[in-house]
mmCIF file of C-alpha atoms and ligand atoms in Angstrom:
data_model
loop_
_atom_site.group_PDB
_atom_site.id
_atom_site.type_symbol
_atom_site.label_atom_id
_atom_site.label_comp_id
_atom_site.label_asym_id
_atom_site.label_seq_id
_atom_site.Cartn_x
_atom_site.Cartn_y
_atom_site.Cartn_z
ATOM 1 C CA MET X 1 106.450 89.629 98.613
ATOM 2 C CA PRO X 2 108.195 91.641 101.292
ATOM 3 C CA SER X 3 111.252 93.297 99.888
ATOM 4 C CA ASP X 4 113.802 93.208 101.412
ATOM 5 C CA SER X 5 114.378 96.974 101.811
ATOM 6 C CA ALA X 6 111.196 98.106 104.353
ATOM 7 C CA LEU X 7 110.196 96.447 107.322
ATOM 8 C CA SER X 8 107.269 94.172 105.885
ATOM 9 C CA ILE X 9 103.777 93.386 108.035
ATOM 10 C CA VAL X 10 101.800 90.420 106.391
ATOM 11 C CA TRP X 11 97.872 90.813 107.656
ATOM 12 C CA ILE X 12 96.434 86.768 107.231
ATOM 13 C CA TYR X 13 93.032 86.293 105.929
ATOM 14 C CA PRO X 14 91.241 89.807 105.371
ATOM 15 C CA ASP X 15 88.713 88.695 104.402
ATOM 16 C CA LEU X 16 87.781 85.471 106.808
ATOM 17 C CA LEU X 17 89.098 86.642 109.496
ATOM 18 C CA SER X 18 89.024 90.064 110.519
ATOM 19 C CA THR X 19 86.122 91.743 113.275
ATOM 20 C CA TYR X 20 85.767 94.124 115.641
ATOM 21 C CA GLY X 21 88.522 95.928 113.623
ATOM 22 C CA ASP X 22 91.452 93.675 114.241
ATOM 23 C CA GLN X 23 93.225 95.188 111.352
ATOM 24 C CA GLY X 24 93.442 98.064 113.196
ATOM 25 C CA ASN X 25 96.217 95.970 114.744
ATOM 26 C CA VAL X 26 98.331 97.086 111.248
ATOM 27 C CA LEU X 27 97.465 100.685 110.771
ATOM 28 C CA VAL X 28 99.473 101.284 114.623
ATOM 29 C CA LEU X 29 102.321 98.709 113.227
ATOM 30 C CA GLU X 30 102.811 101.163 110.478
ATOM 31 C CA GLN X 31 102.150 104.626 112.011
ATOM 32 C CA ARG X 32 104.358 103.485 114.959
ATOM 33 C CA ALA X 33 107.524 102.292 113.034
ATOM 34 C CA ARG X 34 106.845 105.124 110.012
ATOM 35 C CA ARG X 35 106.881 107.398 113.313
ATOM 36 C CA ARG X 36 110.528 106.121 113.864
ATOM 37 C CA GLY X 37 111.270 106.577 110.441
ATOM 38 C CA ILE X 38 110.912 102.717 110.155
ATOM 39 C CA GLU X 39 109.430 102.239 106.232
ATOM 40 C CA THR X 40 107.222 99.602 106.521
ATOM 41 C CA GLU X 41 105.723 97.330 103.166
ATOM 42 C CA THR X 42 101.673 95.535 104.485
ATOM 43 C CA ILE X 43 100.903 93.118 102.344
ATOM 44 C CA HIS X 44 97.269 91.273 102.480
ATOM 45 C CA VAL X 45 97.009 87.878 102.142
ATOM 46 C CA ARG X 46 93.114 86.646 101.773
ATOM 47 C CA SER X 47 92.442 82.443 102.133
ATOM 48 C CA ALA X 48 93.147 81.934 98.177
ATOM 49 C CA ASP X 49 96.671 83.034 98.618
ATOM 50 C CA PRO X 50 100.141 81.585 99.305
ATOM 51 C CA VAL X 51 101.306 83.137 103.385
ATOM 52 C CA PRO X 52 104.309 84.475 102.465
ATOM 53 C CA GLU X 53 107.854 82.930 104.526
ATOM 54 C CA ASN X 54 109.847 86.347 104.311
ATOM 55 C CA GLY X 55 107.948 88.785 105.968
ATOM 56 C CA ASP X 56 108.527 90.428 109.736
ATOM 57 C CA ILE X 57 105.243 90.303 111.355
ATOM 58 C CA TYR X 58 101.953 88.309 110.722
ATOM 59 C CA LEU X 59 98.778 90.059 112.337
ATOM 60 C CA ILE X 60 95.571 87.769 112.657
ATOM 61 C CA GLY X 61 92.427 88.413 113.918
ATOM 62 C CA GLY X 62 89.318 86.990 115.592
ATOM 63 C CA GLY X 63 86.011 85.505 114.012
ATOM 64 C CA GLU X 64 83.328 83.289 113.188
ATOM 65 C CA ASP X 65 82.859 79.872 114.168
ATOM 66 C CA ARG X 66 83.172 78.539 110.312
ATOM 67 C CA PRO X 67 85.725 81.235 108.533
ATOM 68 C CA GLN X 68 87.699 80.456 111.467
ATOM 69 C CA ILE X 69 87.620 76.764 110.704
ATOM 70 C CA LEU X 70 88.688 77.600 107.185
ATOM 71 C CA ALA X 71 91.517 79.949 107.455
ATOM 72 C CA ALA X 72 92.781 76.471 110.131
ATOM 73 C CA GLU X 73 92.611 74.427 107.028
ATOM 74 C CA ARG X 74 93.796 76.471 104.724
ATOM 75 C CA LEU X 75 97.488 78.156 107.558
ATOM 76 C CA ARG X 76 97.130 74.108 108.104
ATOM 77 C CA ARG X 77 97.870 73.588 104.199
ATOM 78 C CA ASP X 78 100.104 76.388 102.944
ATOM 79 C CA GLY X 79 102.417 76.354 105.865
ATOM 80 C CA GLY X 80 103.792 79.586 104.685
ATOM 81 C CA LEU X 81 103.574 80.717 108.377
ATOM 82 C CA HIS X 82 105.083 77.791 109.737
ATOM 83 C CA ARG X 83 108.032 78.791 107.851
ATOM 84 C CA ALA X 84 107.847 82.542 108.442
ATOM 85 C CA ILE X 85 107.825 81.987 112.670
ATOM 86 C CA ALA X 86 111.014 79.232 111.968
ATOM 87 C CA ARG X 87 112.668 81.546 110.325
ATOM 88 C CA GLY X 88 112.420 84.206 113.347
ATOM 89 C CA ALA X 89 109.243 86.580 112.542
ATOM 90 C CA ALA X 90 106.564 88.101 114.901
ATOM 91 C CA LEU X 91 103.093 87.081 115.096
ATOM 92 C CA LEU X 92 100.604 88.626 117.453
ATOM 93 C CA ALA X 93 96.866 86.608 117.062
ATOM 94 C CA VAL X 94 93.690 87.310 118.373
ATOM 95 C CA CYS X 95 91.309 85.840 119.110
ATOM 96 C CA ALA X 96 89.842 83.033 116.814
ATOM 97 C CA GLY X 97 93.263 83.233 114.975
ATOM 98 C CA TYR X 98 95.087 82.696 118.319
ATOM 99 C CA GLN X 99 92.822 80.365 119.088
ATOM 100 C CA ILE X 100 93.781 78.732 115.320
ATOM 101 C CA MET X 101 97.138 78.304 116.311
ATOM 102 C CA GLY X 102 97.035 75.758 119.190
ATOM 103 C CA SER X 103 96.573 72.226 118.026
ATOM 104 C CA THR X 104 92.750 72.162 118.575
ATOM 105 C CA PHE X 105 90.392 73.772 119.100
ATOM 106 C CA GLY X 106 85.558 73.957 119.363
ATOM 107 C CA GLY X 107 84.084 74.296 116.159
ATOM 108 C CA GLU X 108 80.564 75.974 115.665
ATOM 109 C CA GLU X 109 78.913 72.420 117.216
ATOM 110 C CA GLY X 110 81.736 72.567 119.658
ATOM 111 C CA GLN X 111 83.251 69.238 117.776
ATOM 112 C CA PRO X 112 87.084 69.513 117.806
ATOM 113 C CA VAL X 113 88.594 70.860 115.046
ATOM 114 C CA ASP X 114 92.484 70.659 113.889
ATOM 115 C CA GLY X 115 94.546 74.224 115.029
ATOM 116 C CA ILE X 116 97.722 74.159 113.357
ATOM 117 C CA GLY X 117 100.121 73.714 116.336
ATOM 118 C CA LEU X 118 102.069 76.919 116.098
ATOM 119 C CA LEU X 119 101.170 77.086 119.648
ATOM 120 C CA ASP X 120 101.356 74.964 122.815
ATOM 121 C CA ILE X 121 97.840 75.464 123.493
ATOM 122 C CA SER X 122 94.531 73.910 122.502
ATOM 123 C CA SER X 123 90.590 75.546 123.161
ATOM 124 C CA SER X 124 87.701 73.982 123.427
ATOM 125 C CA ARG X 125 84.632 75.478 124.163
ATOM 126 C CA GLY X 126 84.045 76.983 127.436
ATOM 127 C CA PRO X 127 80.472 77.018 129.961
ATOM 128 C CA ALA X 128 79.790 80.839 128.908
ATOM 129 C CA ARG X 129 80.254 83.452 126.349
ATOM 130 C CA ALA X 130 82.666 85.330 127.604
ATOM 131 C CA VAL X 131 82.028 89.257 126.701
ATOM 132 C CA GLY X 132 82.577 92.550 127.523
ATOM 133 C CA GLU X 133 85.460 95.046 128.604
ATOM 134 C CA LEU X 134 89.222 92.915 129.774
ATOM 135 C CA VAL X 135 92.024 94.065 131.919
ATOM 136 C CA ALA X 136 94.870 91.863 132.229
ATOM 137 C CA GLU X 137 98.294 92.391 134.377
ATOM 138 C CA VAL X 138 101.457 91.475 131.473
ATOM 139 C CA ASP X 139 104.293 88.542 132.347
ATOM 140 C CA ALA X 140 107.188 90.931 134.502
ATOM 141 C CA ALA X 141 109.144 89.507 132.693
ATOM 142 C CA LEU X 142 107.549 91.827 129.415
ATOM 143 C CA GLY X 143 108.143 94.966 131.473
ATOM 144 C CA LEU X 144 104.401 95.953 129.614
ATOM 145 C CA PRO X 145 101.727 97.911 131.639
ATOM 146 C CA THR X 146 98.691 96.746 132.479
ATOM 147 C CA LEU X 147 96.790 95.073 128.890
ATOM 148 C CA THR X 148 92.867 96.748 127.836
ATOM 149 C CA GLY X 149 90.292 95.869 125.505
ATOM 150 C CA PHE X 150 88.047 94.055 125.507
ATOM 151 C CA GLU X 151 86.728 89.763 124.679
ATOM 152 C CA ASN X 152 83.733 88.394 122.507
ATOM 153 C CA HIS X 153 84.141 84.763 122.940
ATOM 154 C CA MET X 154 83.020 80.714 123.341
ATOM 155 C CA GLY X 155 86.230 79.135 123.506
ATOM 156 C CA VAL X 156 88.746 78.611 126.422
ATOM 157 C CA THR X 157 91.692 78.465 126.094
ATOM 158 C CA HIS X 158 94.653 76.068 127.960
ATOM 159 C CA LEU X 159 97.992 76.863 127.429
ATOM 160 C CA GLY X 160 101.131 73.828 128.024
ATOM 161 C CA PRO X 161 104.141 73.749 128.889
ATOM 162 C CA GLY X 162 105.510 75.387 125.940
ATOM 163 C CA VAL X 163 104.223 78.712 126.411
ATOM 164 C CA ARG X 164 103.493 81.270 128.846
ATOM 165 C CA PRO X 165 100.699 83.530 130.121
ATOM 166 C CA LEU X 166 100.587 86.460 128.556
ATOM 167 C CA SER X 167 99.275 88.400 131.340
ATOM 168 C CA ARG X 168 96.339 87.683 134.157
ATOM 169 C CA THR X 169 93.255 88.142 134.391
ATOM 170 C CA VAL X 170 91.826 91.605 136.558
ATOM 171 C CA LYS X 171 88.440 92.154 134.768
ATOM 172 C CA GLY X 172 87.553 89.517 132.428
ATOM 173 C CA ILE X 173 87.811 86.032 131.132
ATOM 174 C CA GLY X 174 90.489 85.602 128.693
ATOM 175 C CA ASN X 175 92.013 82.135 128.499
ATOM 176 C CA GLY X 176 89.243 80.806 131.289
ATOM 177 C CA ASP X 177 91.991 80.139 134.245
ATOM 178 C CA GLY X 178 93.322 83.635 135.497
ATOM 179 C CA PHE X 179 95.255 84.530 132.450
ATOM 180 C CA GLU X 180 94.425 86.076 129.644
ATOM 181 C CA GLY X 181 96.421 85.217 126.283
ATOM 182 C CA CYS X 182 100.312 83.524 125.551
ATOM 183 C CA TYR X 183 103.512 83.768 124.429
ATOM 184 C CA ALA X 184 106.824 81.847 123.159
ATOM 185 C CA GLY X 185 109.255 82.357 121.379
ATOM 186 C CA HIS X 186 107.618 86.246 119.700
ATOM 187 C CA VAL X 187 104.410 85.055 118.875
ATOM 188 C CA VAL X 188 101.899 86.185 120.863
ATOM 189 C CA GLY X 189 97.952 84.801 121.116
ATOM 190 C CA THR X 190 95.035 86.871 123.148
ATOM 191 C CA TYR X 191 91.531 87.002 123.887
ATOM 192 C CA LEU X 192 92.028 91.463 123.419
ATOM 193 C CA HIS X 193 90.075 92.982 120.227
ATOM 194 C CA GLY X 194 90.505 96.832 120.563
ATOM 195 C CA PRO X 195 92.091 96.705 118.535
ATOM 196 C CA ALA X 196 94.925 95.156 121.554
ATOM 197 C CA LEU X 197 97.484 97.434 119.805
ATOM 198 C CA ALA X 198 95.400 100.533 119.739
ATOM 199 C CA ARG X 199 94.658 99.903 123.294
ATOM 200 C CA ASN X 200 98.190 98.807 123.681
ATOM 201 C CA PRO X 201 100.725 100.227 121.876
ATOM 202 C CA ALA X 202 103.155 98.949 124.333
ATOM 203 C CA LEU X 203 102.456 95.240 122.806
ATOM 204 C CA ALA X 204 103.168 97.111 119.431
ATOM 205 C CA ASP X 205 106.682 98.605 120.190
ATOM 206 C CA LEU X 206 107.225 95.068 121.747
ATOM 207 C CA LEU X 207 107.040 93.807 118.322
ATOM 208 C CA LEU X 208 108.013 95.873 116.103
ATOM 209 C CA SER X 209 111.359 96.072 118.578
ATOM 210 C CA TRP X 210 111.498 91.333 118.474
ATOM 211 C CA ARG X 211 111.895 92.850 114.832
ATOM 212 C CA VAL X 212 114.338 96.304 114.719
ATOM 213 C CA GLY X 213 115.771 96.408 117.933
ATOM 214 C CA GLN X 214 115.329 99.423 120.487
ATOM 215 C CA LEU X 215 112.682 101.998 119.282
ATOM 216 C CA THR X 216 113.362 106.136 120.629
ATOM 217 C CA PRO X 217 110.192 106.317 122.774
ATOM 218 C CA LEU X 218 107.387 108.210 121.068
ATOM 219 C CA ASP X 219 104.584 110.480 122.230
ATOM 220 C CA ASP X 220 102.033 108.331 123.227
ATOM 221 C CA SER X 221 99.625 111.434 125.226
ATOM 222 C CA HIS X 222 96.231 110.433 122.921
ATOM 223 C CA TYR X 223 96.778 106.411 123.316
ATOM 224 C CA GLU X 224 97.230 107.048 127.365
ATOM 225 C CA ALA X 225 94.297 109.225 127.058
ATOM 226 C CA LEU X 226 92.437 106.138 125.547
ATOM 227 C CA ARG X 227 94.259 103.424 127.793
ATOM 228 C CA GLN X 228 93.200 106.034 131.251
ATOM 229 C CA GLU X 229 89.720 106.706 129.851
ATOM 230 C CA ARG X 230 88.918 102.541 129.305
ATOM 231 C CA LEU X 231 90.457 101.889 132.923
ATOM 232 C CA SER X 232 89.268 104.117 134.906
ATOM 233 C CA THR X 233 85.894 103.189 133.641
ATOM 234 C CA VAL X 234 85.976 99.541 133.601
ATOM 235 C CA MET X 235 87.792 99.856 137.278
ATOM 236 C CA GLN X 236 84.960 101.606 138.875
ATOM 237 C CA PRO X 237 83.235 99.419 141.942
HETATM 238 N N1 LIG A 301 84.795 81.541 117.325
HETATM 239 C C1 LIG A 301 85.933 81.453 118.650
HETATM 240 C C2 LIG A 301 85.211 81.614 119.593
HETATM 241 O O1 LIG A 301 83.619 82.351 119.954
HETATM 242 C C3 LIG A 301 86.383 82.554 118.591
HETATM 243 C C4 LIG A 301 85.636 84.149 118.791
HETATM 244 C C5 LIG A 301 86.188 85.547 117.615
HETATM 245 O O2 LIG A 301 87.502 85.365 117.975
HETATM 246 N N2 LIG A 301 85.297 86.751 118.779
HETATM 247 O O3 LIG A 301 84.922 81.931 120.441
#
């Protein structure tokens, strides 16, 4: 159970969904909070365990088709994530975890599988696997710098009127319609691995600020060096 004093970070289903180092998102959030003197507590929720509903920031990663289906079933049955979001918690959902948040997604044979309906999106199998670096310009309303990361997924995602696109793709496929990811309230979905928050620390700070308010700036020169290296490599003509 999360305590009331520390900022609680809840890592959902590390036993099912944690490909491409997505767990690094947890480490980045912990580190960026602690560097500002904010105490954190991280809870790893395995798929047999209930999802606590009084956490602050929830994270879920990417994965293969079978574990993705299992994760969707268990999250739906559990209901804890829905209650947490209804209480104002923040969520970053990556790739398989992103697709699960919608009404439906494509299973291992492309069959439609029920998602958990936290976001107004639906996913299905796309025409080809999207693999490679992704660069995208974020919705101006969020005031974040260019997103960088990589993607590896078969699914394409259709956004309904209840969400806004997170960003417009400059390189890569993302949702498959010229946009990458989406957000609604304090819930962000994205296809970005990298891990996403190591490549995009401003996105980590957005999640933190939703829970703790204004944040003091940090020296991000090492993150910036990584970002510039990736962005200049990818954007080479
Ligand atoms: N199984 C999903 C797809 O291929 C998600 C993949 C992933 O999480 N990397 O679209």
